[in-house]
Short mmCIF file of C-alpha atoms in Angstrom, two decimals:
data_model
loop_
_atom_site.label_atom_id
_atom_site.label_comp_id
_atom_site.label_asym_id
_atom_site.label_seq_id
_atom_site.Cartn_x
_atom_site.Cartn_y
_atom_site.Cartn_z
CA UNK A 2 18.87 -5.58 0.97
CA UNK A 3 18.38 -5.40 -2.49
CA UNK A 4 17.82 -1.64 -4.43
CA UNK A 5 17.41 -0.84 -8.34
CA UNK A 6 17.23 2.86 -9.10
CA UNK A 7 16.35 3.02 -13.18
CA UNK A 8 14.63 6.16 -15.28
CA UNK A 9 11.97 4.14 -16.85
CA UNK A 10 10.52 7.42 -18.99
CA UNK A 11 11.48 10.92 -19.51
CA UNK A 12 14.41 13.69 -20.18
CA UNK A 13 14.95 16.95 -18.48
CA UNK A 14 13.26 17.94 -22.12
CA UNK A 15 9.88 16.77 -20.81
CA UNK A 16 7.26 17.55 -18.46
CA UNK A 17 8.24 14.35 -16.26
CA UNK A 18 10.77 11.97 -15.41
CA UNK A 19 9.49 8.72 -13.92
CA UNK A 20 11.58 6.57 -12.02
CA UNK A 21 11.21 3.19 -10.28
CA UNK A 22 12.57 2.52 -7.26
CA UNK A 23 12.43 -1.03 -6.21
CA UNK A 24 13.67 -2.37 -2.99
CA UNK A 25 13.64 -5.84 -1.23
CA UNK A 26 14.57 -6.41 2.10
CA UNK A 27 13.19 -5.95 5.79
CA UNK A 28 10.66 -3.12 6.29
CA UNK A 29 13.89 -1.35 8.17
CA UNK A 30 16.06 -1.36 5.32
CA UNK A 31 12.84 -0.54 2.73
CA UNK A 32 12.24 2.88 4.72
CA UNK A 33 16.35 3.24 4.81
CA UNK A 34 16.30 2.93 1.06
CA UNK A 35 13.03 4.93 0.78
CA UNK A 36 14.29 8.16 2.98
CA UNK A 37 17.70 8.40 1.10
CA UNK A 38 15.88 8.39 -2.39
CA UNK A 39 13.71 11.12 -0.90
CA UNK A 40 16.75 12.93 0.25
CA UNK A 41 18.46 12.44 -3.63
CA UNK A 42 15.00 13.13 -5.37
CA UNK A 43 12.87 15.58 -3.25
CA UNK A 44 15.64 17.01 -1.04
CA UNK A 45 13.55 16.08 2.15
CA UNK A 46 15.07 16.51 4.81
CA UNK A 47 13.77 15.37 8.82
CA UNK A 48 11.18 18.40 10.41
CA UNK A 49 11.96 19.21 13.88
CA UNK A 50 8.65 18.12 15.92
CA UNK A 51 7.05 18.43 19.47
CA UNK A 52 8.08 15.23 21.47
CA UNK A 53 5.01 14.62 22.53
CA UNK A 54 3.53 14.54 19.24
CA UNK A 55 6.03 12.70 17.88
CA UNK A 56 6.06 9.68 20.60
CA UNK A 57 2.06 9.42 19.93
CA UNK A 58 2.52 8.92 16.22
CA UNK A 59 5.05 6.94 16.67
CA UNK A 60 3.27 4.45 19.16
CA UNK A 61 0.49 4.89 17.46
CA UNK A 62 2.22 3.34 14.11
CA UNK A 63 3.71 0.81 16.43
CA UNK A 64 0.44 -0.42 17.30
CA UNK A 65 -1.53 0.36 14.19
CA UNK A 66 0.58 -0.24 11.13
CA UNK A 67 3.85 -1.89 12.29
CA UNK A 68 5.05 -1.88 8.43
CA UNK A 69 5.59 1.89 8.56
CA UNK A 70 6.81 2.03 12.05
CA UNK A 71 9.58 0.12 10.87
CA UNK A 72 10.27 1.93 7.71
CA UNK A 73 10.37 5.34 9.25
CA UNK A 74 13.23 3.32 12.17
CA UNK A 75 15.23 2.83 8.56
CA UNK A 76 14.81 6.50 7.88
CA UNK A 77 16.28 7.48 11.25
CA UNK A 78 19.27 4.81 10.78
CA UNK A 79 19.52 6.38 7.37
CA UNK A 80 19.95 9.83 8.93
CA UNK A 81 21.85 9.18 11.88
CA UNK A 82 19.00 9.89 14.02
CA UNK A 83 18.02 7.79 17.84
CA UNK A 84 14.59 6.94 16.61
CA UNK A 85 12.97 6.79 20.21
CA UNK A 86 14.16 10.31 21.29
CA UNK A 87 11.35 12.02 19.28
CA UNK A 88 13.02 14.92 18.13
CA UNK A 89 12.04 14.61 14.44
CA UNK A 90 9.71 13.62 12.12
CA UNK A 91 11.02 10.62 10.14
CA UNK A 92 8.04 10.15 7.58
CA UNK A 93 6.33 12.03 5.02
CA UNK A 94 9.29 11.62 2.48
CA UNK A 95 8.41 14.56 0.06
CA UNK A 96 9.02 17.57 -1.59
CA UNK A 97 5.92 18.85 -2.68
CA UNK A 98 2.41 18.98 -1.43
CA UNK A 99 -0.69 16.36 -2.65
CA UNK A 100 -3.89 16.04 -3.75
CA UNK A 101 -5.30 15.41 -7.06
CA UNK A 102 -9.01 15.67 -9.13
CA UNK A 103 -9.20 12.19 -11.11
CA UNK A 104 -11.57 9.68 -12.11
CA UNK A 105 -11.46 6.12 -11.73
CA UNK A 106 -13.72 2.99 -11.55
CA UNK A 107 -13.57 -0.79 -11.53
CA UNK A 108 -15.18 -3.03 -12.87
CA UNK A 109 -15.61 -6.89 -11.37
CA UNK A 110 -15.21 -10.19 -12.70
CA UNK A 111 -18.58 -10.19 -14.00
CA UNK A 112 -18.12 -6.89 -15.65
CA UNK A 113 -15.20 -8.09 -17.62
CA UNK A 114 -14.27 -10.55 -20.77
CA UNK A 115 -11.49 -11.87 -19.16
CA UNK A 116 -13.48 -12.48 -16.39
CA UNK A 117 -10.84 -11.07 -13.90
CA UNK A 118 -11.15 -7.00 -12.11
CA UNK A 119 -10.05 -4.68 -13.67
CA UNK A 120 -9.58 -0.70 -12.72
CA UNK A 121 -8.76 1.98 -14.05
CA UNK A 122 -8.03 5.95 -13.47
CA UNK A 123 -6.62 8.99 -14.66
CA UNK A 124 -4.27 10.76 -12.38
CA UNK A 125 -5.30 14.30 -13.26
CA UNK A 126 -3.63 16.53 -11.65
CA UNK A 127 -1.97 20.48 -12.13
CA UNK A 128 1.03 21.16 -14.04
CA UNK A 129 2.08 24.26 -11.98
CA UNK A 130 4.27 24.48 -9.31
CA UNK A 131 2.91 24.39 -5.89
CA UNK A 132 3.29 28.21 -5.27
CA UNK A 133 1.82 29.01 -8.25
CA UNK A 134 -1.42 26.78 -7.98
CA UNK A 135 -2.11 27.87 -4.40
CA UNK A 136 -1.91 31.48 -5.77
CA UNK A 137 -4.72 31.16 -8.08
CA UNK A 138 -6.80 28.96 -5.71
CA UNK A 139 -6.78 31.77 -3.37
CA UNK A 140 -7.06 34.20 -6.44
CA UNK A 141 -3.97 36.07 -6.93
CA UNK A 142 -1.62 35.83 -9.81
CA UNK A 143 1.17 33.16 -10.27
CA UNK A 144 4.52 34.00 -10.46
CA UNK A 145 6.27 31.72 -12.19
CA UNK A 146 9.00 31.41 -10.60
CA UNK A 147 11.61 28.64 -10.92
CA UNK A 148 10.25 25.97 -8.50
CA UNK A 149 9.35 22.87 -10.69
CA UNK A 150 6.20 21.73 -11.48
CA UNK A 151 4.69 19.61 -8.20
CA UNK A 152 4.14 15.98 -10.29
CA UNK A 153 6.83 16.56 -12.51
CA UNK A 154 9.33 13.86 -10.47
CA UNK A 155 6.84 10.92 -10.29
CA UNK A 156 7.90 7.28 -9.11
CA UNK A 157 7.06 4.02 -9.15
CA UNK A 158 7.55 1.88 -6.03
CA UNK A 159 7.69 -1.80 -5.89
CA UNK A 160 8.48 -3.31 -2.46
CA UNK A 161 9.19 -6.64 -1.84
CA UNK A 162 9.39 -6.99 2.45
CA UNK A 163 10.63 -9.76 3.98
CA UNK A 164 8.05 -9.54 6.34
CA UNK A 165 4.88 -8.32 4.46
CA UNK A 166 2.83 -8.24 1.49
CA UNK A 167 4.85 -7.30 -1.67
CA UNK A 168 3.56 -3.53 -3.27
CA UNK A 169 3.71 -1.91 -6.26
CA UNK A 170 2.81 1.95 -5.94
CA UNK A 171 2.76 5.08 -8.42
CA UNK A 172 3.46 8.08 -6.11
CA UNK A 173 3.51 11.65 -7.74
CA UNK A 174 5.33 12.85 -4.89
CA UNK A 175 5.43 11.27 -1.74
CA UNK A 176 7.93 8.14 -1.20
CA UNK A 177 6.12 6.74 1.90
CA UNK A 178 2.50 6.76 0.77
CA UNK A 179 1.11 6.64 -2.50
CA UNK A 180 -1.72 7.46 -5.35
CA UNK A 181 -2.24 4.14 -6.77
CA UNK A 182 -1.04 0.69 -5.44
CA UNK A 183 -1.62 -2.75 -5.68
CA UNK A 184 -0.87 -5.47 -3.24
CA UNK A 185 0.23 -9.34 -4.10
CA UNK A 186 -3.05 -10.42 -2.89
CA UNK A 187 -5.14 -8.65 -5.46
CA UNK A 188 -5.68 -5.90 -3.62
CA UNK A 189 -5.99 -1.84 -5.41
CA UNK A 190 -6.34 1.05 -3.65
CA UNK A 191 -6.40 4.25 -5.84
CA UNK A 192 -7.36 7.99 -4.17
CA UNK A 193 -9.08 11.08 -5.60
CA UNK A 194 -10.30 14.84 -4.25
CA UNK A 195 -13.51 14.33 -2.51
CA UNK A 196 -15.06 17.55 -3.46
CA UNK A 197 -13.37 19.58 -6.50
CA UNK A 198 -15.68 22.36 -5.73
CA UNK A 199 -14.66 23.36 -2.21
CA UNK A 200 -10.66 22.63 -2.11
CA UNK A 201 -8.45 25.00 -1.58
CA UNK A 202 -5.11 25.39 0.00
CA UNK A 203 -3.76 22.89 2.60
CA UNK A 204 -3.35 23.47 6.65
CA UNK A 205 -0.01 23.78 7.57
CA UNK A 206 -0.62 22.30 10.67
CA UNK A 207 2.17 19.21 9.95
CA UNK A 208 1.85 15.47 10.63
CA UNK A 209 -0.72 14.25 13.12
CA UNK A 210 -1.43 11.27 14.97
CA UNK A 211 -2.75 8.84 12.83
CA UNK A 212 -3.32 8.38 9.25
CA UNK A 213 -2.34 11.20 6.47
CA UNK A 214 -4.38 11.17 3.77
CA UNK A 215 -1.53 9.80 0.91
CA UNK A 216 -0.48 7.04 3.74
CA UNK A 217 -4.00 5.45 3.65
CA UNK A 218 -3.30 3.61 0.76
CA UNK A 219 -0.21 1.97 1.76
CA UNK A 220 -1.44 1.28 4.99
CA UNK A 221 -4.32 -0.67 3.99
CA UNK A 222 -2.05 -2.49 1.12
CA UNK A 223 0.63 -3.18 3.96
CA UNK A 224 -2.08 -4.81 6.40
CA UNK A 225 -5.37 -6.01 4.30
CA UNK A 226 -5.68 -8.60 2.02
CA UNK A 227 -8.93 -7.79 0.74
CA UNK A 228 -11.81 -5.46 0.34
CA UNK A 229 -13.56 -6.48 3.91
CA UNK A 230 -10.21 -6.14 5.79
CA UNK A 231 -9.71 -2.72 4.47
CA UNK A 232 -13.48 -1.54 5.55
CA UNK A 233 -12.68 -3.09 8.64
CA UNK A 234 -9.05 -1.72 9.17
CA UNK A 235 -10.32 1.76 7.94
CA UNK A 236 -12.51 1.82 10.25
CA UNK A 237 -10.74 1.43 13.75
CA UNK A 238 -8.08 3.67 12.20
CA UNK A 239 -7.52 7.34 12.93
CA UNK A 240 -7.18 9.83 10.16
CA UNK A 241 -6.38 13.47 9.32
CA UNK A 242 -6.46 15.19 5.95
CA UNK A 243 -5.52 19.00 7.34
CA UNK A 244 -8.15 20.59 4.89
CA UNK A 245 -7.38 18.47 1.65
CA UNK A 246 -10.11 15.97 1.63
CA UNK A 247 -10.01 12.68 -0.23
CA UNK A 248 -11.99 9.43 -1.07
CA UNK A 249 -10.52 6.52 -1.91
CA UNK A 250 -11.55 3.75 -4.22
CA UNK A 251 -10.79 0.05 -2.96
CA UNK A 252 -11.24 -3.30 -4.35
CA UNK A 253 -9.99 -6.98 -4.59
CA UNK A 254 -9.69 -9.91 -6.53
CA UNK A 255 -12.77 -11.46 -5.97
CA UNK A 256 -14.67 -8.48 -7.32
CA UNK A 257 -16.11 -6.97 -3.78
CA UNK A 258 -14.90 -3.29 -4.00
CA UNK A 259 -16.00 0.39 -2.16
CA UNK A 260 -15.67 3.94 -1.70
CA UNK A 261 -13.92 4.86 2.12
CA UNK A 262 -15.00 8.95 2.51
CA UNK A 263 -15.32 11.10 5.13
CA UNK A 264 -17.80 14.18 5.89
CA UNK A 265 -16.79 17.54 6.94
CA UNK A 266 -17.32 16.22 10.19
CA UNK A 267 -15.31 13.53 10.31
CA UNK A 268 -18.06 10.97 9.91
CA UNK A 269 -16.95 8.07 8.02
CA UNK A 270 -19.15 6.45 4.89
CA UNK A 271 -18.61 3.52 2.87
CA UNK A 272 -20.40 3.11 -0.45
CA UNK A 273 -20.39 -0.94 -2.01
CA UNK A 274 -20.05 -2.01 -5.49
CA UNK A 275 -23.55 -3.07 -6.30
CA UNK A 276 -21.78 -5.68 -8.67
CA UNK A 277 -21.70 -3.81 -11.96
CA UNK A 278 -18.90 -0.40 -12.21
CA UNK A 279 -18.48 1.50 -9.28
CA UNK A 280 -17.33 5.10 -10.74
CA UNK A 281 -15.57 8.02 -9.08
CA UNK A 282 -14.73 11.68 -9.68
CA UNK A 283 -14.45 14.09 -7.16
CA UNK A 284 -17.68 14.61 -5.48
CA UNK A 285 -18.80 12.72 -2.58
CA UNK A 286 -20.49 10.09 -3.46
CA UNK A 287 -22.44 10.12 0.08
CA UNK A 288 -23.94 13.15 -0.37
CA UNK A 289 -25.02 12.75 -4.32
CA UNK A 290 -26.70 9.25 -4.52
CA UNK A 291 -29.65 10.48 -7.05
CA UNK A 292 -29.31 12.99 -10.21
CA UNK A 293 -26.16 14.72 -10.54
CA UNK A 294 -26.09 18.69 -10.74
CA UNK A 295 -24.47 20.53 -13.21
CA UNK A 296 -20.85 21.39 -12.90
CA UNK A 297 -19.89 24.60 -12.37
CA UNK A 298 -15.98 26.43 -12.83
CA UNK A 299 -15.34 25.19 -9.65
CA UNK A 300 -16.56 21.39 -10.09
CA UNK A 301 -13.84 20.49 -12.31
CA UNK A 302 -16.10 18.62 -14.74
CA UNK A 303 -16.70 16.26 -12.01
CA UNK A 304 -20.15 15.77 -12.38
CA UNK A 305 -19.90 15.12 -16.23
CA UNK A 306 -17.60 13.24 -15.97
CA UNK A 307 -19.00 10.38 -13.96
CA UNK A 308 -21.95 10.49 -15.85
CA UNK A 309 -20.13 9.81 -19.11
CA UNK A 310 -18.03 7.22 -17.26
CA UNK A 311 -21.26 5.64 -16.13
CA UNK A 312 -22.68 5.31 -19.50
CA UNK A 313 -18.76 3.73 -20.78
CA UNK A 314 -18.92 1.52 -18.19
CA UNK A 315 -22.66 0.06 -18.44
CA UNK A 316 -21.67 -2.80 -20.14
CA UNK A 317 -19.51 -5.90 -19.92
CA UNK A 318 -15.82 -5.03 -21.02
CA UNK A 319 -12.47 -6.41 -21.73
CA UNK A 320 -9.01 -4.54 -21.10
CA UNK A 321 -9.11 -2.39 -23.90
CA UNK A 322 -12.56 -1.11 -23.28
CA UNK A 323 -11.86 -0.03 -20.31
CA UNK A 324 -8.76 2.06 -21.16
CA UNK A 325 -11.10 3.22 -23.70
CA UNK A 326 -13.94 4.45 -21.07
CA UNK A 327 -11.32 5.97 -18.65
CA UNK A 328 -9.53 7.71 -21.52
CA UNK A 329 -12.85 9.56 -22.49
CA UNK A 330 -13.15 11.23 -19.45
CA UNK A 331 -9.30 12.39 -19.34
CA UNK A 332 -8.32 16.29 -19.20
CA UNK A 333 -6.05 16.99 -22.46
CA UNK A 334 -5.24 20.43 -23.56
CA UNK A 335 -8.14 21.21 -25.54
CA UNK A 336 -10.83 19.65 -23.71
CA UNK A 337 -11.39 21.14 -20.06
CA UNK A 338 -13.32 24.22 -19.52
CA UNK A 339 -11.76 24.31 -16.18
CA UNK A 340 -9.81 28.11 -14.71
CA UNK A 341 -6.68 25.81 -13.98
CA UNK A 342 -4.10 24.27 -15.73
CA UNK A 343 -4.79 20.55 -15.32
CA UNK A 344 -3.77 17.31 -17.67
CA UNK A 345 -4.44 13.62 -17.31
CA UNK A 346 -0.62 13.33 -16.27
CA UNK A 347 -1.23 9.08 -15.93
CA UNK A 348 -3.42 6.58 -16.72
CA UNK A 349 -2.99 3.48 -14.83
CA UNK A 350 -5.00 0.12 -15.43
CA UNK A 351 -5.05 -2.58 -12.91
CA UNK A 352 -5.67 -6.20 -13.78
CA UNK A 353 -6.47 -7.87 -9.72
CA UNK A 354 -6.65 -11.18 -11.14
CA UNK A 355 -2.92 -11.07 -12.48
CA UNK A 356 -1.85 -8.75 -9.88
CA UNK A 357 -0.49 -6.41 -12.94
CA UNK A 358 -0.25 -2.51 -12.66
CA UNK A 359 0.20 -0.78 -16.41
CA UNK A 360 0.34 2.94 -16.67
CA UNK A 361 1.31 5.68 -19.39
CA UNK A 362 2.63 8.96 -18.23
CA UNK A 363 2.57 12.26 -19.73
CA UNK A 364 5.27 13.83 -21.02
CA UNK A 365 3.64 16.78 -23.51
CA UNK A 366 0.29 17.65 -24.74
CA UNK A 367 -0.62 14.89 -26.98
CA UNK A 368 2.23 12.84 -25.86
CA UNK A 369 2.73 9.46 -23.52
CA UNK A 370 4.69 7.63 -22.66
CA UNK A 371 4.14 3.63 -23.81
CA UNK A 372 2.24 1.54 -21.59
CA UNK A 373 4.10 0.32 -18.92
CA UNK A 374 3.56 -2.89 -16.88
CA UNK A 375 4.37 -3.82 -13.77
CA UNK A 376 3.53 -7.56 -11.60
CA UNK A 377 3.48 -7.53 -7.78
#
């Protein structure tokens, strides 16, 4: 096994530090690596569990999405722990809860100059601490206390398995699943809120069987190669979200791409690429096919902002024009008539053709990092 820890951005002086972690090895010794970074980093620490939960998820991974069944046997190794007794949950390798607002949207082959996909997205997300956001979603007063901001400790994760697809992920929080990621196949998932207007605080119901809603993405970048496989994989696979809904935008090389969401219900909806941009912001798409409303405090601009990405977008463009549409939709500090404290904390730009990831991060109002690039 191979591991390289490195700060690539940041000092204790700014609102993030961003580290890579990259490991190569067996899927065992990649969730080993994984759980002992999220240890160091996050100070996570194994959740005791119901048995019987526990031996369903963990068949159910077995079955499902092998990859992560063996990463979370590396996390029990790394802990000491018999990974059949199911005494303990072994995954979700954070600190800090998830979710995000965001736009995003890709653009084919046909869409671009270099004639390759390209997509991009702003990670926009709070820059509170988790106690302190859930306080004024549910309308009380923060306290600022001295928990750190939740996306202040972002990573980068590039996997090379020895027996699966290589990865390269940008994960504000959660070492086993992801926000953005890109596959060596061409593959990009990135997710999003699904509905700005209605989300609130999570359940705290813990891990169920199936798919979390920040493992989707790896899981389809661990078992799909492209945009078909993950419609099809996505839809014989289970899935939770525990009252944090999301939608996800996926596409591949060869320019087919789609929106995965899911209804209140749990009814499932895919929305195609129609072979010009395919934009997202955090309304369900499903639901709003004709004339947008107007936003309202609640809406996070979402509305307005996938117009305005629409109209950037309508029109064939190369690299830099598409940084260009995605940054004039981002949240900076004088921009967003929103009640919370929000900033575009990365923008991340994916070319599928070249298998390339660049991002910039935030580190102060008015301040990013350089681009960064990363191949799968």
């Amino acid at each position: 096994m191979a591991v390289r820890r490195e700060i690539l951005a940041g000092t204790n002086a700014d609102f993030m530090i961003v580290r890579e972690l990259a490991v190569a090895g067996t899927q065992v010794e990649i969730g080993r690596a994984l759980a002992e970074e999220a240890a160091r980093s996050y100070g996570w620490r194994p959740q005791p569990a119901d048995r019987r939960t526990v031996r369903a998820r963990r068949l159910w991974f077995e079955r499902n999405w092998p990859q992560h069944h063996e990463r979370m046997r590396g996390a029990a190794l790394a802990l000491g722990l018999d990974f059949e007794a199911d005494e303990y949950y072994v995954d979700g390798l954070s600190g800090v809860p998830n979710g995000s607002a965001c736009s995003a949207t890709f653009l084919p082959p046909s869409a671009t100059s270099e004639g390759r996909g390209l997509l991009g997205r702003n990670y926009d997300f709070f820059t509170t601490s988790a106690a302190d956001l859930f306080a004024m979603l549910s309308g009380g007063q923060p306290t600022g206390g001295s928990e750190p901001p939740m996306a202040s400790r972002p990573f980068v994760v590039r996997s090379k398995p020895t027996d699966g697809p290589a990865t390269t992920l940008i994960t504000m929080d959660t070492l086993d699943g992801c926000m953005d990621g890109i596959n060596e196949h061409g593959l990009a998932v990135v997710l999003l809120i699904a509905d700005a207007e209605t989300t609130g605080e999570p359940i705290a119901a813990g891990p169920q069987v199936g798919l979390s809603s920040i493992q989707l993405p790896r899981f389809v970048l661990d078992t799909c190669a492209t945009a078909e496989e993950a419609r099809a994989a996505l839809l014989g696979a289970k899935q939770y979200d525990l009252g944090t809904p999301l939608h996800y935008l996926i596409a591949d090389a060869s320019g087919d791409c789609f929106v995965w969401e899911r209804g209140a219900g749990g009814d499932e909806h895919i929305t195609d690429g129609g072979g010009g941009a395919l934009c997202v912001t955090n309304h369900l798409l499903h639901k709003h096919s004709g004339e947008l409303p107007a936003d309202n405090e609640e809406t996070m601009l979402t509305y307005e902002r996938h117009r305005r990405l629409s109209k950037e977008t309508n029109a064939v463009l190369s690299g830099p024009g598409v940084r260009a549409a995605i940054d004039s939709v981002n949240f900076d500090a004088v921009g967003a008539e929103v009640p919370y404290p929000i900033r575009t904390l990365w923008r991340s730009v994916f070319d599928l053709g070249e298998r390339t990831l660049a991002a910039r991060f935030y580190l102060a109002d008015d301040r990013y990092t350089d681009e960064l690039a990363f191949t799968c």
